[in-house]
Amino acid sequence: MLLVTIDTVRADHLGAYGDVRAETPNLDRLAHSGVRFDTAISAVPLTLPSHATILSGLLPPHHGLRNNGAGAFPSTRATLATRLSESDYRTGAFVGSYVLDHRFGLARGFETYDDDIARDPSAPGALEAERPGREVVDRALAWLAKGDERPFFAWVHLYDAHAPYDPPEPFRSRHRDHPYDGEVASVDAQVGRLLDWLAQTGREKETIVAVAADHGEALGEHGELTHGFFVYEPTLRVPLIVRVPGLVPGRVVRTPVSLVDLAPTLAALSGKPLAGALDGRDLSPALLGRGEPPAADLYSETEYPRIFGWSGLSALHRKNLKYIQAPRPEIYDLAQDPHETRSLAQARTPRADLEAAIASFRRDALSPEKPGNADRESAAKLASLGYISGSPSTPEHSALRDPKDVAGAFRQFEDAHWDLVGGRLEPARGKLLAALASDPDNPVFLDSLGLAYRRLGDFEAAIRSYRRAVELSPGDADSRYDLAVTLKEAGRIDEAFSAAQDALSHDDSRPDTLVVLGIALLAKGKPGEALAQFDRAAALDPRDARIENNRGNVLRELKRPAEAEAAYRRAIALAPRYADPWNGLGALEVEDRRFPDAVASFDRALALAPADHEARLNRGIALEMAGDLPSAESAYRDFLAAAANDPRFARERQVASRLIARLARKESEASQPERR
Ligand SMILES: [Zn+2]
């Protein structure tokens, strides 16, 4: 069985779903040879929760994953992978984004879980670290080719259509004005490679193929740029195509179905039905019998706005009717109004029958919504992954702001987020200040503003933003961590140490807090204690390049150069675009008097991070020690010019000036004997 999930692909941007502009020949062909579900609804427009639903047949309240980066799939519940691996299937998963990292619990049941994705430690959107579909499919094809006698279950996840939209050629040129469609076309081409393999190896005749998107993409509709914030059709309606060998090709199922139905259906089609209470329905009888499945209520939700302190949203599809549960509920007749432009419920009271249906789907939720401790706990879980974290207070549902009413501020925030990711710091700051003007006490906005200030080098403003976020969000370890890091960067080591201890007292399971504590201990002259913290952090997350880089720094200080070099090289292997370990390696090579190697390492650091002024200064020192005095002097001057206005380098500027003066003395001493 082959399951391909195509992240962030709207149904109505595929040819098979009526988009005449689309370049999706492979998916279209699959639809013509299989069954196309005309209306398939995602249970949640967020990657991790939706994949948990796709693989398990459970709705988010019952697998407990409500947001990206928050928690792990329950270890006691079955998935397609656990079921098929018990039945002697060979199982492999190949994912395109860190958001589906094995730590989030979906790896269970897979003999191979290939989530080997380089992370960029300096990127603000670390959770969104991704690799191109081509690489994912290369890995999947290599695994498929090594198959044995057993039937296989392969899950391939293609993340490319996710923002930012940057399609590879030739799709970039062909879809110049619609880069999102270019990404969809490139994803289609990768699906084509998998389908070609099945055809060429003859496995086509015995392999069930399912393709689904986890959610769609708003592309600006309803004021939403991407997905996750609302539960309108552009993000909920997804392509779903299933091809079963031997079935009549080209069928279209018109009755709306949910992605929660996919796992029970695939399990039944492979003769290995899932046991236990499921939210999803087995649609295989309808598929095998050529009829339509019975109509059912379809539940969707997003808890994402709650992270910002706003109300979550639920949606119910009942035939043509769609109800959105919100502080101001909405009802649409999708047959008459597919774009959800005229709510039938404006300014009306909630519909009791639909509210009751939603309540029944949310009953027995795995992490029940309770005010107080339960929320603080989930906020800490979120924060532990560097993702946008929880809200300070949990007033009654109806007292929270309706996401519709804060869509403008959210859009500014989202814009600012992509500015931060793209390094456009001034515009990011402006947008965050504007967002805060309409929601002044939003701790998530304040936290992002802190990051913008920090990257702009304005540490005092950053510290003020973080302190305010901590005040507003007493359970939030994330802002505490950011505060500690910034205090460290500002050279306020004692305060950084206290802030890190404070962050740790809220959550001692976060590797990044241990890192700050270690850095503070190192700055306080306690490298041994620092190393213990970094080792603890590395045990929690062995694939974090930043931790290895810090281990390298402290091992260097402890005069354990071989171990330091190994740590730096591990950091480089984990994150090839990360400059800091090259800088550390260069310093190590200077200490080892390998000056040309050191210069090369600093050059690598500067190529990766042109604003890495420390590497620039170190490069001068390496050149001077190698005896190349003119190059050393120009490197020092280069450093002084580059770091002229950066408050972090005041001390280093003095050092550089002294070094230049010393060089001048050396040169005049060297030239004097000749003059005599
Ligand atoms: Zn997704």
XYZ file of C-alpha atoms and ligand atoms in Angstrom:
677
model
C 0.000 0.000 0.000
C 1.234 3.468 -0.891
C -0.097 6.503 0.977
C 1.033 9.880 -0.335
C 0.120 13.006 1.618
C 0.528 16.204 -0.337
C 0.778 18.993 2.204
C -1.216 22.198 1.773
C -2.862 21.277 -1.543
C -6.356 22.659 -2.154
C -8.741 20.352 -3.966
C -9.742 23.043 -6.446
C -6.157 23.533 -7.644
C -5.966 20.096 -9.280
C -7.065 19.328 -12.828
C -9.080 16.339 -11.628
C -11.081 18.711 -9.403
C -11.858 21.100 -12.237
C -8.927 23.543 -12.306
C -8.223 23.956 -16.027
C -5.039 25.921 -15.281
C -3.505 23.180 -13.137
C -0.495 21.161 -14.278
C -1.275 17.947 -12.401
C -1.219 15.173 -15.033
C -0.145 12.411 -12.654
C -2.790 13.049 -10.014
C -5.384 13.500 -12.746
C -4.414 10.148 -14.249
C -4.610 8.524 -10.828
C -8.107 9.940 -10.379
C -9.155 8.531 -13.749
C -7.875 5.091 -12.844
C -9.153 5.159 -9.250
C -11.898 6.644 -7.113
C -12.002 10.396 -6.652
C -13.779 11.748 -3.574
C -15.300 14.974 -4.783
C -15.798 16.453 -1.328
C -13.227 15.319 1.215
C -12.960 17.379 4.380
C -9.887 17.737 6.585
C -10.510 17.296 10.299
C -8.063 20.089 11.128
C -6.139 22.496 8.892
C -2.782 21.873 10.597
C -0.119 19.425 9.479
C 0.652 17.342 12.567
C -2.916 16.996 13.896
C -4.276 16.253 10.430
C -1.687 13.554 9.730
C -2.433 11.995 13.115
C -6.077 11.794 11.996
C -5.206 10.459 8.518
C -3.098 7.667 9.985
C -5.364 6.715 12.895
C -9.035 7.306 12.067
C -9.271 9.412 15.236
C -10.373 13.042 15.429
C -8.052 15.546 17.139
C -9.982 15.481 20.446
C -9.331 11.739 20.606
C -5.693 11.580 19.589
C -4.932 14.746 21.523
C -2.793 16.509 18.896
C -4.529 19.853 18.448
C -1.623 22.013 17.230
C 1.719 21.584 15.525
C 4.557 20.993 17.928
C 2.224 20.201 20.796
C 2.560 16.778 22.326
C 2.830 13.353 20.757
C 0.424 10.793 19.351
C -0.750 8.506 22.181
C 1.473 5.458 22.482
C -1.482 3.171 23.178
C -3.511 3.891 20.045
C -3.230 1.961 16.806
C -2.444 3.531 13.454
C -2.358 2.130 9.935
C 1.376 1.631 10.464
C 1.107 -0.262 13.752
C -1.714 -2.417 12.363
C 0.058 -3.313 9.123
C 3.442 -3.894 10.774
C 1.754 -6.393 13.133
C 0.477 -8.116 10.020
C 3.974 -8.642 8.663
C 3.976 -5.674 6.315
C 7.260 -3.964 5.576
C 6.628 -0.355 6.674
C 8.431 2.862 5.796
C 7.679 6.567 6.162
C 9.419 9.431 4.362
C 8.459 12.880 5.584
C 9.267 16.285 4.137
C 9.061 18.497 7.207
C 10.295 18.671 10.768
C 6.695 19.235 11.838
C 6.262 15.438 11.404
C 9.506 14.557 13.214
C 9.488 11.179 14.959
C 9.273 12.930 18.331
C 5.618 13.711 17.668
C 4.721 10.053 17.889
C 3.724 9.066 14.354
C 6.829 6.904 13.831
C 5.473 3.962 15.810
C 4.813 0.983 13.536
C 7.271 2.138 10.871
C 10.427 0.029 10.552
C 11.963 2.970 8.713
C 10.943 6.511 9.639
C 12.999 8.808 7.471
C 12.731 12.310 8.936
C 16.358 13.206 8.387
C 15.940 16.917 7.696
C 18.636 19.519 8.181
C 17.469 22.242 10.539
C 18.733 25.787 10.434
C 19.208 26.826 14.070
C 19.140 30.507 13.192
C 15.779 30.284 11.376
C 12.795 31.602 13.326
C 10.502 28.989 11.800
C 12.543 25.993 12.919
C 9.414 23.848 13.049
C 8.955 24.476 9.366
C 12.311 23.071 8.365
C 11.684 21.103 5.199
C 13.348 19.177 2.417
C 12.289 19.097 -1.205
C 9.909 16.449 -2.496
C 12.563 15.186 -4.882
C 14.761 14.165 -1.931
C 11.858 12.579 -0.084
C 10.881 10.536 -3.133
C 14.524 9.564 -3.790
C 14.647 8.080 -0.298
C 11.283 6.369 -0.690
C 12.237 4.847 -4.059
C 15.528 3.573 -2.645
C 13.633 1.910 0.200
C 11.005 0.465 -2.135
C 13.707 -0.956 -4.397
C 15.211 -2.862 -1.457
C 11.917 -4.664 -0.817
C 11.595 -8.280 0.239
C 8.845 -10.892 0.022
C 6.546 -9.028 2.388
C 3.836 -6.631 1.228
C 4.814 -3.016 1.887
C 3.170 0.016 3.412
C 4.924 3.238 2.411
C 3.853 6.702 3.543
C 5.401 9.538 1.553
C 4.831 13.134 2.702
C 5.517 15.978 0.248
C 5.687 19.397 1.924
C 6.573 21.571 -1.064
C 3.256 23.373 -1.546
C 3.605 24.864 1.940
C 4.519 28.585 2.080
C 6.814 30.194 1.079
C 6.026 29.278 -2.527
C 9.294 28.749 -4.332
C 8.824 26.050 -6.986
C 11.795 24.420 -8.732
C 12.272 24.757 -12.460
C 10.667 24.184 -14.896
C 7.564 24.822 -12.759
C 8.766 28.216 -11.569
C 8.864 29.618 -15.101
C 5.672 27.915 -16.175
C 3.713 29.303 -13.208
C 5.484 32.603 -12.794
C 2.332 34.458 -11.777
C 0.994 31.641 -9.601
C 3.941 30.182 -7.683
C 1.589 28.175 -5.461
C 0.347 26.339 -8.554
C 3.974 25.837 -9.553
C 4.592 24.107 -6.213
C 1.505 21.927 -6.725
C 2.797 21.015 -10.200
C 6.193 20.065 -8.771
C 4.490 17.894 -6.140
C 2.472 16.223 -8.897
C 5.700 15.403 -10.726
C 7.077 13.684 -7.599
C 3.867 11.680 -7.178
C 4.392 10.700 -10.818
C 7.798 9.203 -10.012
C 6.227 6.955 -7.369
C 3.397 5.889 -9.698
C 5.929 5.191 -12.471
C 7.876 2.926 -10.127
C 4.719 0.943 -9.367
C 3.940 0.624 -13.073
C 7.493 -0.300 -14.093
C 7.906 -2.962 -11.415
C 4.487 -4.500 -11.959
C 3.491 -3.660 -8.366
C 0.656 -1.513 -9.696
C -1.582 -4.577 -9.997
C -1.358 -5.421 -6.298
C -0.875 -2.039 -4.610
C -3.560 0.153 -3.136
C -2.637 3.810 -3.701
C -4.141 6.664 -1.704
C -3.331 10.341 -2.149
C -4.690 13.011 0.181
C -3.785 16.532 1.199
C -3.676 17.150 4.947
C -5.407 20.530 4.476
C -5.735 23.219 1.833
C -4.479 26.789 1.618
C -6.502 29.988 1.944
C -4.437 32.077 -0.525
C -5.966 35.266 0.863
C -9.612 34.164 0.930
C -11.536 35.263 4.026
C -8.500 37.374 4.957
C -6.328 34.319 5.633
C -3.009 33.849 3.819
C -2.102 30.241 4.600
C -4.003 27.812 6.833
C -4.816 26.944 10.415
C -6.578 30.094 11.564
C -10.054 29.579 10.071
C -12.141 26.571 9.077
C -13.400 27.817 5.713
C -13.500 25.532 2.667
C -10.224 26.654 1.014
C -8.293 25.091 3.899
C -10.675 22.219 4.711
C -11.613 20.827 1.306
C -8.832 18.559 0.098
C -8.124 16.158 -2.744
C -8.632 12.486 -1.863
C -8.000 9.777 -4.456
C -7.879 6.023 -3.809
C -6.933 3.460 -6.413
C -7.699 -0.168 -5.587
C -6.554 -2.864 -8.030
C -9.506 -4.515 -9.691
C -12.063 -1.806 -9.021
C -13.948 0.025 -11.757
C -11.770 3.004 -12.715
C -12.793 6.634 -12.848
C -15.520 6.599 -10.211
C -16.420 9.776 -8.376
C -17.899 9.646 -4.864
C -20.119 12.691 -4.376
C -21.152 12.196 -0.761
C -18.930 14.310 1.490
C -16.407 12.266 3.469
C -13.754 13.137 6.028
C -10.041 12.360 6.099
C -10.808 10.593 9.383
C -12.468 7.906 7.219
C -9.277 7.163 5.308
C -7.407 4.926 7.779
C -10.380 2.630 8.549
C -11.105 2.376 4.823
C -7.523 1.554 3.804
C -7.149 -0.900 6.684
C -10.338 -2.701 5.624
C -9.337 -2.728 1.952
C -6.078 -4.422 2.883
C -7.962 -6.983 4.972
C -6.516 -5.742 8.274
C -9.296 -3.734 9.893
C -8.408 -1.352 12.704
C -9.678 -2.401 16.122
C -11.027 -0.170 18.876
C -13.395 2.780 18.893
C -12.747 4.960 15.868
C -14.182 8.281 14.759
C -13.712 7.411 11.099
C -15.944 5.158 9.052
C -14.923 2.239 6.860
C -16.037 3.342 3.396
C -14.820 0.146 1.704
C -18.325 -1.390 1.345
C -19.406 1.594 -0.736
C -16.181 1.451 -2.765
C -16.454 -2.271 -3.451
C -20.202 -2.116 -4.057
C -20.099 0.901 -6.357
C -22.669 2.784 -4.275
C -22.375 6.056 -2.398
C -21.429 5.915 1.289
C -24.174 7.004 3.687
C -24.165 10.716 4.521
C -22.714 11.626 7.906
C -21.899 14.680 9.987
C -18.243 15.653 9.437
C -16.374 17.384 12.247
C -13.432 19.783 11.838
C -11.698 22.127 14.235
C -8.842 24.492 14.795
C -7.455 25.281 18.229
C -4.685 27.380 16.707
C -6.296 30.789 17.499
C -6.338 29.804 21.178
C -2.563 30.055 21.238
C -3.078 33.784 20.684
C -5.722 33.992 23.392
C -8.630 33.947 20.945
C -11.463 31.492 20.540
C -10.931 28.142 18.824
C -13.293 27.163 16.005
C -15.214 24.006 15.193
C -17.054 23.196 11.997
C -19.724 20.693 11.110
C -20.580 19.610 7.570
C -24.094 18.142 7.348
C -24.881 17.487 3.682
C -24.991 20.935 2.054
C -25.049 22.727 5.350
C -21.912 23.950 7.059
C -21.987 25.277 10.595
C -19.055 27.098 12.168
C -19.094 27.174 15.953
C -17.579 30.469 17.087
C -18.463 33.288 19.488
C -20.601 34.455 16.525
C -21.577 31.240 14.767
C -21.977 31.004 10.993
C -24.109 28.759 8.787
C -23.622 28.367 5.052
C -25.538 26.491 2.414
C -22.584 25.291 0.388
C -24.793 24.265 -2.548
C -25.977 27.845 -2.967
C -22.956 29.634 -1.556
C -19.796 27.546 -2.019
C -17.520 30.485 -1.168
C -19.156 31.031 2.242
C -19.962 34.665 1.621
C -23.419 34.932 3.220
C -23.824 33.425 6.648
C -27.396 32.416 7.349
C -26.765 32.829 11.062
C -25.454 36.386 11.347
C -26.531 37.816 14.653
C -28.552 34.726 15.465
C -28.302 32.406 18.383
C -26.329 29.157 18.075
C -28.179 26.255 16.472
C -28.811 23.848 19.333
C -28.891 20.662 17.243
C -25.611 21.453 15.459
C -23.951 22.591 18.688
C -24.993 19.273 20.246
C -23.533 17.334 17.313
C -20.228 19.203 17.706
C -20.247 18.594 21.456
C -20.653 14.854 20.844
C -17.555 14.808 18.623
C -15.577 16.643 21.290
C -16.747 14.411 24.142
C -14.079 12.431 26.020
C -11.313 14.596 24.636
C -7.894 13.201 25.449
C -6.524 16.453 26.845
C -9.697 18.008 28.150
C -10.115 21.725 27.918
C -10.001 22.840 31.508
C -9.095 26.265 32.736
C -5.916 26.564 34.755
C -3.371 23.816 35.002
C -4.350 21.786 31.986
C -3.808 24.788 29.743
C -0.554 25.744 31.383
C 0.662 22.263 30.747
C -0.222 22.377 27.065
C 1.388 25.817 26.751
C 4.596 24.417 28.115
C 4.436 21.520 25.659
C 3.995 23.929 22.792
C 6.790 26.114 24.013
C 9.117 23.157 24.317
C 9.255 23.000 20.554
C 9.845 26.654 19.925
C 6.383 26.968 18.464
C 4.000 29.799 19.199
C 2.778 29.101 22.685
C -0.291 29.281 24.830
C -2.556 31.946 26.169
C -2.304 33.454 29.638
C -5.917 33.309 30.712
C -8.698 30.959 29.794
C -11.992 32.770 30.095
C -15.206 31.083 29.009
C -15.385 30.210 25.327
C -17.929 32.945 24.608
C -15.754 35.581 26.280
C -12.831 34.950 23.939
C -12.468 37.040 20.831
C -13.854 35.636 17.625
C -11.043 34.979 15.113
C -13.126 36.851 12.491
C -12.732 39.998 14.567
C -8.951 39.776 14.808
C -8.277 38.547 11.279
C -6.570 41.850 10.382
C -4.174 41.700 13.324
C -3.495 38.028 12.656
C -2.727 38.736 9.027
C -0.242 41.421 10.067
C 1.306 38.925 12.449
C 1.508 36.274 9.722
C 3.068 38.755 7.308
C 5.565 39.734 9.993
C 6.383 36.083 10.608
C 7.347 35.585 6.957
C 9.308 38.854 7.073
C 11.235 37.501 10.065
C 11.855 34.218 8.262
C 13.086 36.185 5.236
C 15.272 38.507 7.327
C 13.194 41.642 6.584
C 13.442 42.980 10.105
C 12.252 46.592 9.801
C 8.987 45.646 8.029
C 8.482 42.811 10.548
C 8.797 45.226 13.464
C 6.380 47.682 11.845
C 3.750 45.010 11.256
C 4.060 43.635 14.770
C 3.664 47.100 16.264
C 0.565 47.566 14.102
C -0.815 44.175 15.207
C -0.181 45.127 18.848
C -2.054 48.379 18.337
C -5.217 46.343 17.821
C -4.424 43.650 20.425
C -2.001 45.290 22.873
C -1.697 42.491 25.426
C -1.097 39.639 23.014
C 1.896 37.710 24.378
C 2.549 35.963 21.055
C 2.845 39.300 19.244
C 5.093 40.627 22.030
C 7.291 37.556 21.806
C 7.718 37.987 18.046
C 8.365 41.691 18.482
C 11.080 40.750 20.949
C 12.668 38.592 18.261
C 12.496 41.405 15.701
C 14.179 43.826 18.128
C 16.760 41.225 19.068
C 17.703 40.648 15.443
C 17.852 44.405 14.924
C 20.361 44.564 17.786
C 18.055 46.576 20.064
C 18.386 44.374 23.117
C 16.789 46.775 25.583
C 13.573 46.932 23.539
C 13.675 43.144 23.066
C 14.057 42.585 26.803
C 11.111 44.938 27.491
C 8.927 43.007 25.021
C 9.831 39.643 26.487
C 9.347 40.831 30.078
C 5.875 42.065 29.157
C 5.084 38.749 27.437
C 6.215 36.852 30.550
C 4.005 39.064 32.743
C 0.987 38.479 30.516
C 1.602 34.798 30.159
C 2.691 33.436 33.518
C 2.626 29.800 32.389
C 4.645 30.351 29.263
C 8.183 28.992 29.282
C 8.861 30.215 25.743
C 9.035 33.949 26.444
C 11.071 33.185 29.560
C 13.529 31.298 27.415
C 13.696 34.117 24.859
C 14.217 36.608 27.669
C 17.096 34.557 29.048
C 18.738 34.265 25.612
C 18.447 37.989 24.993
C 19.844 38.887 28.405
C 22.741 36.596 27.577
C 23.249 38.283 24.192
C 23.129 41.682 25.880
C 25.925 40.537 28.171
C 23.723 40.626 31.301
C 24.894 37.219 32.409
C 23.609 37.203 35.990
C 20.131 38.191 34.861
C 20.340 35.629 32.049
C 21.245 32.969 34.581
C 18.230 33.831 36.788
C 15.918 33.996 33.784
C 17.106 30.596 32.559
C 16.573 29.105 36.011
C 13.111 30.650 36.040
C 12.354 29.186 32.599
C 13.650 25.827 33.766
C 11.403 25.920 36.820
C 8.449 26.112 34.421
C 9.628 23.274 32.260
C 12.789 21.269 32.793
C 12.266 19.116 29.732
C 13.189 21.790 27.179
C 16.611 21.411 25.673
C 16.791 25.082 24.729
C 16.416 26.275 28.322
C 19.227 23.979 29.376
C 21.290 25.531 26.592
C 20.809 29.057 27.962
C 21.623 27.922 31.466
C 24.768 26.279 30.122
C 25.767 29.418 28.243
C 25.270 31.510 31.376
C 27.333 29.044 33.421
C 30.060 29.199 30.792
C 30.032 32.995 30.937
C 30.239 32.802 34.739
C 33.417 30.751 34.381
C 31.904 27.361 35.212
C 32.577 25.290 32.078
C 32.248 21.948 33.863
C 28.719 22.742 35.054
C 27.921 24.206 31.640
C 28.951 20.988 29.906
C 26.627 18.995 32.184
C 23.681 21.171 31.037
C 24.615 20.838 27.371
C 24.948 17.066 27.735
C 21.471 16.921 29.278
C 20.152 19.016 26.393
C 21.866 16.789 23.810
C 20.297 13.722 25.403
C 16.864 15.337 24.981
C 17.489 16.313 21.368
C 20.461 14.608 19.723
C 19.758 16.287 16.379
C 19.962 19.922 17.491
C 23.043 21.474 15.898
C 23.004 24.405 18.328
C 23.477 22.088 21.283
C 26.421 20.363 19.613
C 27.911 23.771 18.803
C 27.672 24.773 22.454
C 29.185 21.466 23.511
C 32.030 22.243 21.111
C 32.545 25.676 22.687
C 32.669 24.385 26.228
C 34.871 21.395 25.365
C 37.268 23.834 23.707
C 37.316 25.893 26.876
C 37.935 22.731 28.900
C 40.960 22.007 26.657
C 39.476 18.841 25.196
C 40.151 19.715 21.540
C 39.452 16.310 19.955
C 35.997 16.122 21.550
C 35.379 19.777 20.717
C 36.210 19.197 17.067
C 33.934 16.136 16.957
C 31.066 18.207 18.412
C 31.578 21.024 15.880
C 31.703 18.553 13.017
C 28.493 16.925 14.245
C 26.838 20.349 14.375
C 27.977 21.058 10.805
C 26.646 17.690 9.611
C 23.308 18.330 11.349
C 22.900 21.840 9.949
C 25.101 22.519 6.932
C 23.944 26.149 6.691
C 24.796 26.976 10.314
C 27.772 29.327 10.595
C 28.623 29.139 14.321
C 30.314 25.722 14.376
C 32.620 26.840 11.530
C 33.617 29.785 13.686
C 34.233 27.489 16.663
C 36.192 25.054 14.527
C 38.308 27.951 13.245
C 39.076 29.048 16.812
C 40.082 25.482 17.636
C 42.374 25.400 14.593
C 43.974 28.700 15.671
C 44.685 27.185 19.092
C 46.154 24.163 17.327
C 48.277 26.509 15.137
C 46.583 25.213 11.940
C 46.272 28.758 10.617
C 45.384 28.153 6.938
C 42.670 25.681 8.033
C 41.436 28.272 10.505
C 41.221 30.996 7.856
C 39.292 28.593 5.617
C 36.858 27.797 8.459
C 36.242 31.494 9.177
C 35.697 32.046 5.452
C 33.060 29.299 5.532
C 31.376 30.928 8.537
C 31.338 34.314 6.801
C 30.018 32.858 3.549
C 27.103 31.383 5.517
C 26.544 34.389 7.791
C 28.008 37.622 6.407
C 26.994 39.402 9.616
C 29.026 37.018 11.791
C 31.413 39.726 12.966
C 33.083 37.472 15.481
C 34.265 35.225 12.619
C 35.515 38.352 10.828
C 37.655 39.359 13.822
C 38.867 35.787 14.338
C 39.851 35.614 10.691
C 42.150 38.600 11.230
C 43.727 36.943 14.246
C 44.337 33.724 12.266
C 45.925 35.709 9.419
C 48.152 37.618 11.830
C 49.287 34.419 13.530
C 49.968 32.889 10.114
C 52.290 35.847 9.514
C 50.249 37.517 6.791
C 50.232 40.945 8.424
C 48.789 43.051 5.567
C 45.828 40.658 5.170
C 45.382 40.616 8.961
C 45.231 44.386 9.116
C 42.690 44.580 6.332
C 40.628 41.870 8.084
C 40.632 43.923 11.332
C 39.587 47.044 9.427
C 36.919 45.009 7.677
C 35.650 43.888 11.100
C 35.625 47.453 12.487
C 33.655 48.689 9.491
C 31.160 45.795 9.558
C 30.560 45.825 13.330
C 30.714 49.627 13.697
C 27.183 50.080 14.999
C 26.591 46.736 16.670
C 26.377 47.116 20.451
C 27.292 43.464 20.949
C 30.825 44.054 19.685
C 31.949 47.079 21.718
C 34.629 45.066 23.506
C 35.790 43.343 20.312
C 36.098 46.735 18.591
C 38.533 47.850 21.275
C 40.459 44.610 20.801
C 40.605 45.132 17.027
C 41.823 48.711 17.417
C 44.568 47.553 19.760
C 45.538 44.798 17.309
C 45.793 47.285 14.446
C 47.996 49.552 16.569
C 50.176 46.597 17.501
C 50.466 45.559 13.852
C 51.604 49.080 12.974
C 54.283 48.859 15.689
C 55.384 45.424 14.419
C 55.671 46.756 10.901
C 57.680 49.805 11.913
C 59.980 47.609 14.059
C 60.430 45.277 11.126
C 61.232 48.097 8.709
C 63.609 50.075 10.997
C 66.734 47.891 10.620
C 66.539 48.317 6.860
C 66.461 52.071 7.176
C 69.537 52.111 9.315
Zn 0.168 20.650 6.351
